[in-house]
Tab-separated table of C-alpha atoms in Angstrom:
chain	number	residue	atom	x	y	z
A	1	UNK	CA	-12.514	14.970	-7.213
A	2	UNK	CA	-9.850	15.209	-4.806
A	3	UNK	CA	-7.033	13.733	-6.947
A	4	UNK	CA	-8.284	16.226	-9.631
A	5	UNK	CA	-7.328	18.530	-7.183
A	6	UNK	CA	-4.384	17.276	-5.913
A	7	UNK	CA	-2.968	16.942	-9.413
A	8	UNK	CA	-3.301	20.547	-10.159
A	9	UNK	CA	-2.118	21.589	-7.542
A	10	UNK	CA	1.182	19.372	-7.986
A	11	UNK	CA	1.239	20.532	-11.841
A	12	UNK	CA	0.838	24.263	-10.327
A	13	UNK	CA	3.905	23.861	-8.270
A	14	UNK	CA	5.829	22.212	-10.682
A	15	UNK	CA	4.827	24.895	-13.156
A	16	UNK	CA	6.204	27.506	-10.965
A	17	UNK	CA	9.199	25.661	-10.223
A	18	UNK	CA	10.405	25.288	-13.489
A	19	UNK	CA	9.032	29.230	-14.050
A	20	UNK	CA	11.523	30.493	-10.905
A	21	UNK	CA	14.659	27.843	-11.517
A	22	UNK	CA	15.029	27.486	-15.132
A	23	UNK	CA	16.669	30.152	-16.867
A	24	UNK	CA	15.536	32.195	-19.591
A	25	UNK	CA	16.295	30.012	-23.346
A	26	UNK	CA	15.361	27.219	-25.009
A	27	UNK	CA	15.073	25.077	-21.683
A	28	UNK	CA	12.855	27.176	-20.109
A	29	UNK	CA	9.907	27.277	-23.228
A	30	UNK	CA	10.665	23.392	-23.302
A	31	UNK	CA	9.792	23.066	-19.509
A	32	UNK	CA	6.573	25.610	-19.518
A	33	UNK	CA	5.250	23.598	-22.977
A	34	UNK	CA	5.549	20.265	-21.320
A	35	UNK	CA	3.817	21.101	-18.006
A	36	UNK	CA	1.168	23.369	-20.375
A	37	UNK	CA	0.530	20.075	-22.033
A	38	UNK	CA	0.329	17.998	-18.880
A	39	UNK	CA	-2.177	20.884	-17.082
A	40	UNK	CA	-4.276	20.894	-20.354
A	41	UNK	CA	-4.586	16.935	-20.137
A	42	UNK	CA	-5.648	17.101	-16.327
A	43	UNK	CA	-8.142	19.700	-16.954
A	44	UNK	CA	-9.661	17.752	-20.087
A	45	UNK	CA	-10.085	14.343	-17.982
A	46	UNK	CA	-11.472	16.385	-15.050
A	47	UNK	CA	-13.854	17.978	-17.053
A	48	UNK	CA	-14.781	14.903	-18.819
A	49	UNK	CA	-14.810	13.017	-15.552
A	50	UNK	CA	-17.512	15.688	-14.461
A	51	UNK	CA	-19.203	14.947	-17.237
A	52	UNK	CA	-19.096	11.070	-17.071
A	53	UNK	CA	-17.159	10.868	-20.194
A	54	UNK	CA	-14.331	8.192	-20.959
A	55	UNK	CA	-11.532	10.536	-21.903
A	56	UNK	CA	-8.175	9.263	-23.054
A	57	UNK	CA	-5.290	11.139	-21.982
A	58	UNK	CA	-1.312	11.177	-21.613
A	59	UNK	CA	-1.918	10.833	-17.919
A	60	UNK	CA	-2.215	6.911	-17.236
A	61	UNK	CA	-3.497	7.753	-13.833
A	62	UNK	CA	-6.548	10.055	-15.043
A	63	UNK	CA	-7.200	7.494	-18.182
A	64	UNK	CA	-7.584	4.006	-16.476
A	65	UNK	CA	-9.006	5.486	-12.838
A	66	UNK	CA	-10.848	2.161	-11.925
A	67	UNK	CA	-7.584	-0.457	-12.455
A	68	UNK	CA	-5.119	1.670	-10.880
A	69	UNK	CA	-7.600	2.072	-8.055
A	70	UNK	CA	-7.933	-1.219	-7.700
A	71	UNK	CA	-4.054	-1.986	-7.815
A	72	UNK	CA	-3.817	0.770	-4.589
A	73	UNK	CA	-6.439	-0.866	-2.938
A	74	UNK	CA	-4.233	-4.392	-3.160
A	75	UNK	CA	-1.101	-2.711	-2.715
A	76	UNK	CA	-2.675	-1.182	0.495
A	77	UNK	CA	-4.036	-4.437	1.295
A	78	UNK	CA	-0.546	-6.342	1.000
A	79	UNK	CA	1.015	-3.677	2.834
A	80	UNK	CA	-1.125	-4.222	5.386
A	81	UNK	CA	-0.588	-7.830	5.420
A	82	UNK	CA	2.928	-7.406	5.683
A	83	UNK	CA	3.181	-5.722	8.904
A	84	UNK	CA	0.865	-7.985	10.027
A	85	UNK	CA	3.064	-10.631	9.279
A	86	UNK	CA	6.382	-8.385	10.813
A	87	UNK	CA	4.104	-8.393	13.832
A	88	UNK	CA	3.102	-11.957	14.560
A	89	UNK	CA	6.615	-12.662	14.146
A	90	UNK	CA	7.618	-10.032	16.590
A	91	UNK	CA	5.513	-10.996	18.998
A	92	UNK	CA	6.461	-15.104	18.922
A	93	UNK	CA	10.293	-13.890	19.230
A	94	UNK	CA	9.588	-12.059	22.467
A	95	UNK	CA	7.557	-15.646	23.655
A	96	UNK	CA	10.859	-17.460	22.802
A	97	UNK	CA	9.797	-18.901	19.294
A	98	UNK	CA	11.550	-18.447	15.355
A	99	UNK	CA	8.540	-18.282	13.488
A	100	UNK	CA	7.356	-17.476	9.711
A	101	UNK	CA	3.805	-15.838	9.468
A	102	UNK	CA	1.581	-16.048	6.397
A	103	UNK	CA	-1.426	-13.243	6.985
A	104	UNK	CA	-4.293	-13.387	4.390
A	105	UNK	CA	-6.685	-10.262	3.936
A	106	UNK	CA	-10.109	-9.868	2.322
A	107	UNK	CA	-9.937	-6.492	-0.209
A	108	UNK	CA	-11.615	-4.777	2.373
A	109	UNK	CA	-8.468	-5.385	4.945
A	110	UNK	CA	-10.380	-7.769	7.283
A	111	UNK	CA	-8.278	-11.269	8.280
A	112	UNK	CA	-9.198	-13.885	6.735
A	113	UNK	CA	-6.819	-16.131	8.025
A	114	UNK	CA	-3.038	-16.576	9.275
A	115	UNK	CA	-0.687	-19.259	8.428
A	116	UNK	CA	2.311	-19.840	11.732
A	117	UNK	CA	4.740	-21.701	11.654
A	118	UNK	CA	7.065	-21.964	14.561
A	119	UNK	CA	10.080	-23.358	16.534
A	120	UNK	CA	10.781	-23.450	19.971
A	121	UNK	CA	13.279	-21.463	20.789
A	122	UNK	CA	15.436	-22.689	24.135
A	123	UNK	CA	13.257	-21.751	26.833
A	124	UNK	CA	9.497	-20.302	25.044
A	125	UNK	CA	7.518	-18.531	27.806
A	126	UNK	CA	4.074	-19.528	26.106
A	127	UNK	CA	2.866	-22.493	24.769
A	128	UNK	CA	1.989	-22.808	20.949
A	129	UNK	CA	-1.778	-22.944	21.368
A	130	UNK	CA	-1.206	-19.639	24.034
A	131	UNK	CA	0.783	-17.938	21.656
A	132	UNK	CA	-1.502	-18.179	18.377
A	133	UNK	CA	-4.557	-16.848	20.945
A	134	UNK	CA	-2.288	-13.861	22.195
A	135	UNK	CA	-1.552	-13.193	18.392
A	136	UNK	CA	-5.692	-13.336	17.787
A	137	UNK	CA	-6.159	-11.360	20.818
A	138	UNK	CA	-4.117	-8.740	19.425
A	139	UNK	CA	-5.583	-8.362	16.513
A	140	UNK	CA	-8.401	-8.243	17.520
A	141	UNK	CA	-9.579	-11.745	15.609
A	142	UNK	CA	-10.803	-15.033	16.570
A	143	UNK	CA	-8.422	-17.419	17.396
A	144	UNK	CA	-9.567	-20.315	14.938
A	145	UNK	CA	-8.323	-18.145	12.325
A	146	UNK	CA	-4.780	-18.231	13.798
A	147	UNK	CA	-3.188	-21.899	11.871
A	148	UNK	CA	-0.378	-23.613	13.364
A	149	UNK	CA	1.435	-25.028	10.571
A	150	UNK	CA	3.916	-27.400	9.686
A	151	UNK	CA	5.823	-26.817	13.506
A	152	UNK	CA	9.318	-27.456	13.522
A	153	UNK	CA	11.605	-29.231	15.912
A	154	UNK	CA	14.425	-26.720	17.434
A	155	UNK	CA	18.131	-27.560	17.670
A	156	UNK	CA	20.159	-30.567	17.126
């Protein structure tokens, strides 16, 4: 109900927008029948979402609610998993390491488990072992589910 919301409001704004800015003509009827047509379509699927109707409508948002939920959900999910990767490698630069992190996520955001892969830089201030349980430590996960792997050798 909220993005029902939020989506008339938007198509309210942009309504008036287009009322105030565009001068009077041909552009200006274009503009107010487009964003008629786009309010109409938002009201329709709201009331048939009310209703527990499948509507089909211009708006590929409203029409197909469920998969582009879902895609959010894993776009929020790898987003998440990206800065915890930025992270992991933050924190084994400041130990002394170049490192690569692989995080893994469950849909509902929890770690499943993180791939590391480091190389000593020339003087680390943590072990390897240390390091992957500070990472776990901070966040807030077990340490088993911190994987060294494939550890490279550092310079020549």
């Amino acid at each position: 109900m909220d993005a029902f919301v939020r989506q008339l409001t938007v198509l309210s704004v942009l309504w008036s927008l287009s009322e105030l800015l565009l001068p009077e003509g041909r552009l200006q009827k274009m503009a107010r029948m487009t964003v008629s047509v786009l309010v109409m379509a938002a009201l329709i699927s709201g009331l048939g979402n009310l209703m527990n109707l499948q509507v089909e409508s211009a708006l590929p948002a409203v029409s197909d609610a469920a998969a582009v939920g879902e895609s959010y959900v894993r776009a929020a999910v790898r987003a998440a998993a990206n800065q915890a990767e930025t992270y992991c490698v933050q924190l084994a630069r400041r130990a002394g390491y170049e490192a690569r992190a692989a995080v893994y996520l469950t849909l509902e955001g929890a770690v499943d488990h993180i791939d590391l892969s480091l190389a000593a830089g020339e003087a680390p201030l943590l072990d390897e072992e240390e390091l992957a349980r500070t990472i776990a430590g901070q966040l807030a996960i077990s340490p088993e589910l911190v994987h060294l792997k494939g550890n490279e050798a550092s310079g020549p």
